[in-house]
Coordinates of C-alpha atoms and ligand atoms in Angstrom, one line a residue:
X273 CA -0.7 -34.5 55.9
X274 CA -2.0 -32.2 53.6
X275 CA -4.9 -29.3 54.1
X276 CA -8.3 -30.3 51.8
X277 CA -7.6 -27.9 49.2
X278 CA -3.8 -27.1 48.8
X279 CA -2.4 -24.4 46.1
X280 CA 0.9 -24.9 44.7
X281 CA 2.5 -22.3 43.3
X282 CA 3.9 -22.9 39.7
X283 CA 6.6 -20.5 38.5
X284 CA 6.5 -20.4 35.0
X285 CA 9.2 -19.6 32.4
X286 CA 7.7 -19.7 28.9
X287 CA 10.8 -18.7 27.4
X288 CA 11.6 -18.5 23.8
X289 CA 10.3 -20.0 20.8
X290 CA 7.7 -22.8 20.6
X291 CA 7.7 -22.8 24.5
X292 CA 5.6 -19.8 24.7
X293 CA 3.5 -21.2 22.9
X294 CA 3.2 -24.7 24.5
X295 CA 2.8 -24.0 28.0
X296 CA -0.4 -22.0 27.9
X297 CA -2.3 -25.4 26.6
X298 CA -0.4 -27.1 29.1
X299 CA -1.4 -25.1 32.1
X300 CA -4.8 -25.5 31.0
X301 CA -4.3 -29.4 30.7
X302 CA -3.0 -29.0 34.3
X303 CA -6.5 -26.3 35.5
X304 CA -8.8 -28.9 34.1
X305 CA -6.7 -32.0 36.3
X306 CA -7.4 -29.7 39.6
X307 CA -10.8 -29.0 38.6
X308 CA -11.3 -32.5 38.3
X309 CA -10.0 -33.8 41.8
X310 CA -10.9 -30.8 43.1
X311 CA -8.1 -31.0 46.3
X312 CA -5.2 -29.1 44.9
X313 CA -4.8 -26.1 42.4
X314 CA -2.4 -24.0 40.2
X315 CA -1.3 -20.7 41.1
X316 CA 1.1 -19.8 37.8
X317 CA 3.3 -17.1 38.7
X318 CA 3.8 -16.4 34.7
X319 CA 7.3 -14.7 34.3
X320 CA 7.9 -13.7 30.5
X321 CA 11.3 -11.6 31.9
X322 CA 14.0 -14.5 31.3
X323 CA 15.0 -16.0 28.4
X324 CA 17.0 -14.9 24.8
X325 CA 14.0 -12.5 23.9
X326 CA 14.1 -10.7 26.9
X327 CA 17.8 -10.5 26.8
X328 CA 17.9 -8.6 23.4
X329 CA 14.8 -6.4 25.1
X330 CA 16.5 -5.5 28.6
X331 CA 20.2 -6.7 28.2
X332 CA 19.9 -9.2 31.2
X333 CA 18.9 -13.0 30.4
X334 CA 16.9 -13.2 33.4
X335 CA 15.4 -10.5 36.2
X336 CA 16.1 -11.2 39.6
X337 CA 12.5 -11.3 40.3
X338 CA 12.2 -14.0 38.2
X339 CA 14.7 -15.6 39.4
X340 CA 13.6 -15.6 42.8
X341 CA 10.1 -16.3 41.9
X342 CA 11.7 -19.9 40.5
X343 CA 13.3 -20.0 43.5
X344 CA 10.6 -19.6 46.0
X345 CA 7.6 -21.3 43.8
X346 CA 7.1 -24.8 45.0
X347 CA 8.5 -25.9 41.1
X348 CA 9.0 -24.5 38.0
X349 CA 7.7 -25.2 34.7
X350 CA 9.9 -24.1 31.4
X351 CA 9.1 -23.8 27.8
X352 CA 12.2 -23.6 26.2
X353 CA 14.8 -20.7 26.7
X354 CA 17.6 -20.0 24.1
X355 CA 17.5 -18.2 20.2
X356 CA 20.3 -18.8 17.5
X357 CA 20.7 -15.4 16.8
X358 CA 20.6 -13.6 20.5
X359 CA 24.4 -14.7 21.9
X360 CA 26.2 -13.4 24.6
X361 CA 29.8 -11.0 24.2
X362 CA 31.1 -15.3 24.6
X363 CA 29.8 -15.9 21.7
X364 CA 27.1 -18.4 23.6
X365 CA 23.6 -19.0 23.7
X366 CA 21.4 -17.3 26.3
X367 CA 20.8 -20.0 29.0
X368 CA 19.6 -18.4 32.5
X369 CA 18.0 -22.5 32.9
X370 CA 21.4 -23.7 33.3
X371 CA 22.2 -21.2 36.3
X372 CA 19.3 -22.3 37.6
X373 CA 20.5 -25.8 37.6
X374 CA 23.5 -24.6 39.5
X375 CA 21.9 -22.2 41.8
X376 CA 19.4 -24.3 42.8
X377 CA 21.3 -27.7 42.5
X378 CA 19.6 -29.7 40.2
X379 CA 21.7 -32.5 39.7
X380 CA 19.3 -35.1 38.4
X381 CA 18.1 -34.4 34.7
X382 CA 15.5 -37.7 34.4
X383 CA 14.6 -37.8 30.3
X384 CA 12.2 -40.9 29.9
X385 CA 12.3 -42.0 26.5
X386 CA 9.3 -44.2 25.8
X387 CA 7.8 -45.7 22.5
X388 CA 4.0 -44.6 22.9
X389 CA 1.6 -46.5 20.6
X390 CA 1.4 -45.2 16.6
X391 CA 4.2 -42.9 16.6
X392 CA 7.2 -43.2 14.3
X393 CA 9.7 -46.1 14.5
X394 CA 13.0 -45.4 13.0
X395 CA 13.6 -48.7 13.7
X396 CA 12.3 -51.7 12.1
X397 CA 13.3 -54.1 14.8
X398 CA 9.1 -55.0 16.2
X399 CA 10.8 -54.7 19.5
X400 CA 11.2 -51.2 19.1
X401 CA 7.5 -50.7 20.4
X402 CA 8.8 -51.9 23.7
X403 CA 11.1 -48.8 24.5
X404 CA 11.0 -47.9 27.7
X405 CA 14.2 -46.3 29.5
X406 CA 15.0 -43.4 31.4
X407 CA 18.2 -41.4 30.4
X408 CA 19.6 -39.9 34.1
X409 CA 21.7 -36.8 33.4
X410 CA 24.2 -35.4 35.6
X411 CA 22.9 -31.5 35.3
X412 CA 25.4 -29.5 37.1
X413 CA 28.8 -30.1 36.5
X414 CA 31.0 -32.9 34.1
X415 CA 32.2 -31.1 31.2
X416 CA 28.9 -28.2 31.4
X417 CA 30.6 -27.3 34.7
X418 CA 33.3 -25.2 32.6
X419 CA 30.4 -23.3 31.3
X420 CA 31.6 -19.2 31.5
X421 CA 34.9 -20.7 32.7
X422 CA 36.8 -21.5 29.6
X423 CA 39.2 -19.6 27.8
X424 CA 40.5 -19.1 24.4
X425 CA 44.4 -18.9 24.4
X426 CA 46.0 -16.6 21.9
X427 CA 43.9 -17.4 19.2
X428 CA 45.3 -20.6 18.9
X429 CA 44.5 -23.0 21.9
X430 CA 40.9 -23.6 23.8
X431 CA 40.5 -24.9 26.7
X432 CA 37.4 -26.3 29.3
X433 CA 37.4 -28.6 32.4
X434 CA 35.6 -31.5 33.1
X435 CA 34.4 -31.9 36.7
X436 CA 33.4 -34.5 38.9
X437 CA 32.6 -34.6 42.6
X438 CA 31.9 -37.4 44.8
X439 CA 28.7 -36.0 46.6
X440 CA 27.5 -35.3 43.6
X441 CA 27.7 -38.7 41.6
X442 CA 26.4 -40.3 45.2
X443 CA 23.9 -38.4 44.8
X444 CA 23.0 -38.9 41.3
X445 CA 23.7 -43.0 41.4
X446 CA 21.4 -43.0 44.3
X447 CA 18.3 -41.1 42.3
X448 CA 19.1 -44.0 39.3
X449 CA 18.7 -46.9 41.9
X450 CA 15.7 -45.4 43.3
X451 CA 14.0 -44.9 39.9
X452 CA 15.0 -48.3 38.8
X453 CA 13.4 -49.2 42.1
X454 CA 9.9 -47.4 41.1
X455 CA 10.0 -48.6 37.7
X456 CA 10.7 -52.4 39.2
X457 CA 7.5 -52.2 41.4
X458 CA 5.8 -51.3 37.7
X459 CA 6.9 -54.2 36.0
X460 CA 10.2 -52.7 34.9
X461 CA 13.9 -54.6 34.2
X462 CA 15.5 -53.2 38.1
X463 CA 18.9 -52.4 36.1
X464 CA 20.9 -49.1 36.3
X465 CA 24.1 -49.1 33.8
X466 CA 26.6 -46.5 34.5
X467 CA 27.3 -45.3 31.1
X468 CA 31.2 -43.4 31.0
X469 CA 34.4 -43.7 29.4
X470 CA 36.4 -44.9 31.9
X471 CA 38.8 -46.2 29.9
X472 CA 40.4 -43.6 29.0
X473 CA 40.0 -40.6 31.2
X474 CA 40.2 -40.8 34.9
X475 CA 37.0 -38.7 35.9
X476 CA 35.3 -41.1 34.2
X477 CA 36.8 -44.3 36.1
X478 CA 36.3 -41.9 39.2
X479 CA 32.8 -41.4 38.2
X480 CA 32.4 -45.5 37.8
X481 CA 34.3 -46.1 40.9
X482 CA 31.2 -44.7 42.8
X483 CA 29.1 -45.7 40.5
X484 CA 30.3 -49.4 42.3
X485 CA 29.8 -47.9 45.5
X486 CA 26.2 -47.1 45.1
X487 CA 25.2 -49.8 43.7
X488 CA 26.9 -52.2 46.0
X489 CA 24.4 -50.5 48.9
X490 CA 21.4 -51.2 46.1
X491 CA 21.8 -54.9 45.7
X492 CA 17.6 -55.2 44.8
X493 CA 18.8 -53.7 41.3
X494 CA 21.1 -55.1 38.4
X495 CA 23.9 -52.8 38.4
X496 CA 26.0 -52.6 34.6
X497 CA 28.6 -50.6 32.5
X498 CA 29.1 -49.5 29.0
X499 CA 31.3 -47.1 27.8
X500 CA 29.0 -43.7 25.9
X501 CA 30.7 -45.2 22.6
X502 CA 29.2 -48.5 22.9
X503 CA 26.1 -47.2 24.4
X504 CA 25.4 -44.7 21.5
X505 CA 25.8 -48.0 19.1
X506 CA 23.7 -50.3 22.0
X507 CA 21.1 -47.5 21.6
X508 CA 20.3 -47.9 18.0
X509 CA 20.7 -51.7 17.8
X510 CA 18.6 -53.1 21.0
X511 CA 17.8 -49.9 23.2
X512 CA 14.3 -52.2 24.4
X513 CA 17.1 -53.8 26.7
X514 CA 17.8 -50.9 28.9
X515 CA 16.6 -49.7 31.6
X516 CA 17.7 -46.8 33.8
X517 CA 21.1 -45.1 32.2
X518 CA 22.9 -43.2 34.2
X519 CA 25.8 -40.2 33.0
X520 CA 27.7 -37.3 33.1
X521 CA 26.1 -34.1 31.4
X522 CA 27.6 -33.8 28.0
X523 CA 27.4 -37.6 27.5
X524 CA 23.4 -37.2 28.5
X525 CA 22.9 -34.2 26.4
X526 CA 24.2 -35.6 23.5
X527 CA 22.7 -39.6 24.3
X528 CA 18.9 -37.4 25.1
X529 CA 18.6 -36.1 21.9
X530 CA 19.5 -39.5 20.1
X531 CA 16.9 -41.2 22.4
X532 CA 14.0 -38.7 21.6
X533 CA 15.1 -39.6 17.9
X534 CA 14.7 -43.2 18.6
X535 CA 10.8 -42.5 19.7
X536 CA 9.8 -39.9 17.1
X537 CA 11.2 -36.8 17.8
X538 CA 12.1 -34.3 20.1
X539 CA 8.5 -33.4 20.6
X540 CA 8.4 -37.0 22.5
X541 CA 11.1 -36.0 24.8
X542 CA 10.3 -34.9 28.6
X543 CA 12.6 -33.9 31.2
X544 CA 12.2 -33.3 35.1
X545 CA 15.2 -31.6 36.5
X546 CA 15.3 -32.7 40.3
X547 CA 17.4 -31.5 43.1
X548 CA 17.5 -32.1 47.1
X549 CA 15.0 -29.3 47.1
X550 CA 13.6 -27.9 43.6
X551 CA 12.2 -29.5 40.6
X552 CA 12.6 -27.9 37.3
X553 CA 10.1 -29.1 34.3
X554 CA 10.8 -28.8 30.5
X555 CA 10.7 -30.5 27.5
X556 CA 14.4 -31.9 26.8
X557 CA 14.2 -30.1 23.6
X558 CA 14.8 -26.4 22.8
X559 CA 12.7 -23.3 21.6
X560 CA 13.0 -25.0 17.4
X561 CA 12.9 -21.2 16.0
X562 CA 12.8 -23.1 12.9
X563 CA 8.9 -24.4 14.0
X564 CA 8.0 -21.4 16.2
X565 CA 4.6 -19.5 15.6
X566 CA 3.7 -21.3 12.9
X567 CA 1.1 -23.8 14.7
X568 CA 4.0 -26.7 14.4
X569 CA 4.6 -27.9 17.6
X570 CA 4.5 -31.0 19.1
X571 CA 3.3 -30.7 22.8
X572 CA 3.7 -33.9 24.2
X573 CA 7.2 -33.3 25.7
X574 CA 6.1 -30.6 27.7
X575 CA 2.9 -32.4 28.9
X576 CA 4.6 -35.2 29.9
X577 CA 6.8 -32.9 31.8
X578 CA 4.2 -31.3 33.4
X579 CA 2.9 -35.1 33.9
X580 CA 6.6 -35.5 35.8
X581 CA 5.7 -32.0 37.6
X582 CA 2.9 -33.5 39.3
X583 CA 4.7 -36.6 40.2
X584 CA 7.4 -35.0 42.0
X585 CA 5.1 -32.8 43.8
X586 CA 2.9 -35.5 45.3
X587 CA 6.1 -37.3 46.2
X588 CA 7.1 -34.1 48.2
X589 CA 3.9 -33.5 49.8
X590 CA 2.7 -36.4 50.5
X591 CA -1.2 -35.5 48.0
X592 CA -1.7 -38.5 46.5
X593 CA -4.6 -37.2 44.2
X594 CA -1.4 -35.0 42.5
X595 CA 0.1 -38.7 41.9
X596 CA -3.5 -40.0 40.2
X597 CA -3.2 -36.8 38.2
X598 CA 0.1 -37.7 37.1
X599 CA -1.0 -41.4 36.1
X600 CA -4.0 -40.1 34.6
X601 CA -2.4 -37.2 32.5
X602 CA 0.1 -39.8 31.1
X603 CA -2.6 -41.9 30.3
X604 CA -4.4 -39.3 28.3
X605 CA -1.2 -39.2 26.2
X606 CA -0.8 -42.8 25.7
X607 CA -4.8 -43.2 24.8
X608 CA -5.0 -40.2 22.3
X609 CA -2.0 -42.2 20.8
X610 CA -3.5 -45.6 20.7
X611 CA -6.6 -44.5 19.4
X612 CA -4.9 -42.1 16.4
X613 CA -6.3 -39.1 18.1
X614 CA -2.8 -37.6 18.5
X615 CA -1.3 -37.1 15.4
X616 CA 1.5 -34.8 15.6
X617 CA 3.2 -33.1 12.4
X618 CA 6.5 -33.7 13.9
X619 CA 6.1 -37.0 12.2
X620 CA 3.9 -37.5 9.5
X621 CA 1.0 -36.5 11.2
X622 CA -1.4 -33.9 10.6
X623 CA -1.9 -32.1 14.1
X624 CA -0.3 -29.0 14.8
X625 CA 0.2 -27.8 18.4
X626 CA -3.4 -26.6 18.8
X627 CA -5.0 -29.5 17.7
X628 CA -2.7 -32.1 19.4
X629 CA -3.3 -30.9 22.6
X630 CA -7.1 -30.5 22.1
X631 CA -6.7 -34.3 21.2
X632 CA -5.4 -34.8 24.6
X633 CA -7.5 -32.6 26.8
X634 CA -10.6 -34.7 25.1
X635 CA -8.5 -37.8 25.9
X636 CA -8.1 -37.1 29.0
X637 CA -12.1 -35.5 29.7
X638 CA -13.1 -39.2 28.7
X639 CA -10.6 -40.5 31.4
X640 CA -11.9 -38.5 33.8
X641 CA -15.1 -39.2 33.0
X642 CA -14.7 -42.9 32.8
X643 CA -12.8 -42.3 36.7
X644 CA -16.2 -40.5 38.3
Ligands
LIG1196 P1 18.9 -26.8 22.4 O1 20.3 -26.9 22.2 O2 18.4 -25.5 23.0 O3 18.3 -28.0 23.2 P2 18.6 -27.8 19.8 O4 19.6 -27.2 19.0 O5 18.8 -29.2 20.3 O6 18.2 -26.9 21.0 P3 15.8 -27.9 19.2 O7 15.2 -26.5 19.4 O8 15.5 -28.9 20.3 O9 17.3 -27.7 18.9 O10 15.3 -28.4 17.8 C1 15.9 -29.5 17.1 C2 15.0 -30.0 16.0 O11 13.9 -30.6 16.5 C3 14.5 -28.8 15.2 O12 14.4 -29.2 13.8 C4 13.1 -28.5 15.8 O13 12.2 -28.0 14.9 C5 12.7 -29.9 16.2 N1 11.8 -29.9 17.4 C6 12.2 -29.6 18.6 N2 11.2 -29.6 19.4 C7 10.1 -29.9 18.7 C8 8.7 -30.1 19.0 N3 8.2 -29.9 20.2 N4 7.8 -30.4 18.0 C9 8.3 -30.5 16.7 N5 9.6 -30.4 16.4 C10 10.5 -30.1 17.4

């Protein structure tokens, strides 16, 4: 059981771009929730030494102590790491998040993708206010496992592998029946569809082979299959029928993106980054040096990260008041939406960063209030 008043250490990687700018607010959304319930608190270890800024600064994309601080911290809450023009000798981005994926075994990449009320539908369809799915991305190997590892043969030839493992996919087709599960209790569809192409390469019918497996042992929940073609095509003409997806990294990177599209941008787009035994919290989308530092922002990805943050940590220790926070910070969200109080610029609206997340902090105030 928990002590009265437990602290949980937050390491926190603002990064690059916009997410130096979002997390502040967000921590603050996150201060005023333990205020409120008054049983758990923050202690932010703020770490500005990783990320694409501090690589051109120091030559290193992330310091050890850093590192170790993510490490250590009881999870770790990211802004957005990565700048067009900072590249390592590769000729790649700076990414010190994706070794963290690997050191630390973050498999699981959960991107919800949810139609809140009032924000933009690209689609027409009235049915498109009824998106609700959860994109589960494979985070540490399929084809991102070649990252550092490929090579460029004599100027004429490139090559990178695609990887696979068993206890990995187990692993990962286990966390997509589980959340089916969670979202089933809620009202939701109980279907996971293993999205591949297993019809043409092997990995792939390797990674739907277990796929079968798993879900055989999980027979409370619908299991189906589409193949990433059909599934980019299924997710522009009647995405309100899915439920939990479940892919390989490069497929969920790409299929991530197209799903914040579908529900107004990649300012709607969260992402928890779950392993065995660390949870890693960002927006799915990246620093946008296009937006940064000019009050442009849309922070809702990041708070419903941060939502997700305090999810997973009530899970793992067993405080249910973080799990009320979590409800109630979502909440927030979805209120200052349905009343027009959240208007981001992203699309159409005329809120920039700092007044969108005041927008939800007073959403949220009137929550609590309303709560006692
Ligand atoms: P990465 O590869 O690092 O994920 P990316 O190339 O996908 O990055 P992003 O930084 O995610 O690019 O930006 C893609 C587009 O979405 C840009 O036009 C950017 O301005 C916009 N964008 C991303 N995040 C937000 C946000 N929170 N609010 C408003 N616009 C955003």
């Amino acid at each position: 059981m928990p002590s009265a008043n437990t602290t949980f250490t937050i390491a926190t990687l603002p990064g690059d771009g916009i997410g130096v700018e979002i997390l502040p607010p967000t921590m603050a959304l996150l201060d005023t929730l333990a205020a409120h319930f008054g049983s758990f608190s923050f202690k932010f270890d703020v770490r500005r030494d990783c990320g694409a800024a501090y690589y051109r600064e120091c030559g290193e994309d992330c310091s050890k102590a850093a590192f170790e601080c993510a490490r250590a911290a009881d999870a770790i809450l990211l802004g957005a790491m990565g700048l067009p023009d900072v590249r390592l000798p590769s000729g790649t981005e700076i990414a010190p998040h994706l070794r963290m994926r690997e050191e630390f075994g973050l498999y699981a990449g959960v991107r919800p993708v949810k139609a809140f009320p009032n924000t933009l539908r690209r689609l027409a369809d009235p049915r498109a206010e009824k998106i609700d799915l959860v994109i589960l991305r494979e985070s540490t190997e399929g084809l991102f496992y070649t990252q550092g590892r490929g090579e460029v043969i004599g100027d004429s030839e490139a090559r990178e592998t695609l990887r696979i493992t068993r206890p990995t996919t187990e692993k990962l087709c286990d966390t997509a029946f589980q959340i089916a599960r969670r979202r089933k209790a809620k009202g939701g569809k109980g279907l996971v569809t293993c999205v591949d192409k297993a019809n043409v390469f092997r990995a792939f019918a390797f990674f739907r082979k277990i796929f079968d497996e798993r879900a055989r042992l999980n027979p409370d929940i619908t299991a189906a299959h589409n193949y990433v073609d059909a599934q980019a095509l299924d997710l522009v003409r009647r995405p309100w029928d899915f439920d939990v997806l479940v892919m390989e990294n490069m497929f969920g990177d790409i299929l991530s993106d197209l799903g914040g599209g579908l529900v107004g941008g990649m300012g709607m787009a969260p992402c928890a980054e779950l392993g065995d035994s660390h949870g890693l919290f960002q927006p799915a989308h990246g620093s946008a040096p296009d937006i940064a530092g000019c009050d442009l922002a849309n922070p809702t990805a990041t708070i419903l990260s941060a939502a997700m943050m305090l999810d997973w940590l009530s899970v793992r220790s067993g405080h249910a008041a973080l799990g009320d926070a979590a409800v109630m910070l979502e909440a927030a969200v979805d209120a200052a939406f349905t009343a027009r109080q959240l208007r981001p610029k992203e699309f159409g609206g005329d809120q920039g960063l700092v007044a969108a997340t005041a927008a939800v902090n007073t959403a949220l105030e009137t929550i609590m209030h309303a709560r006692g």
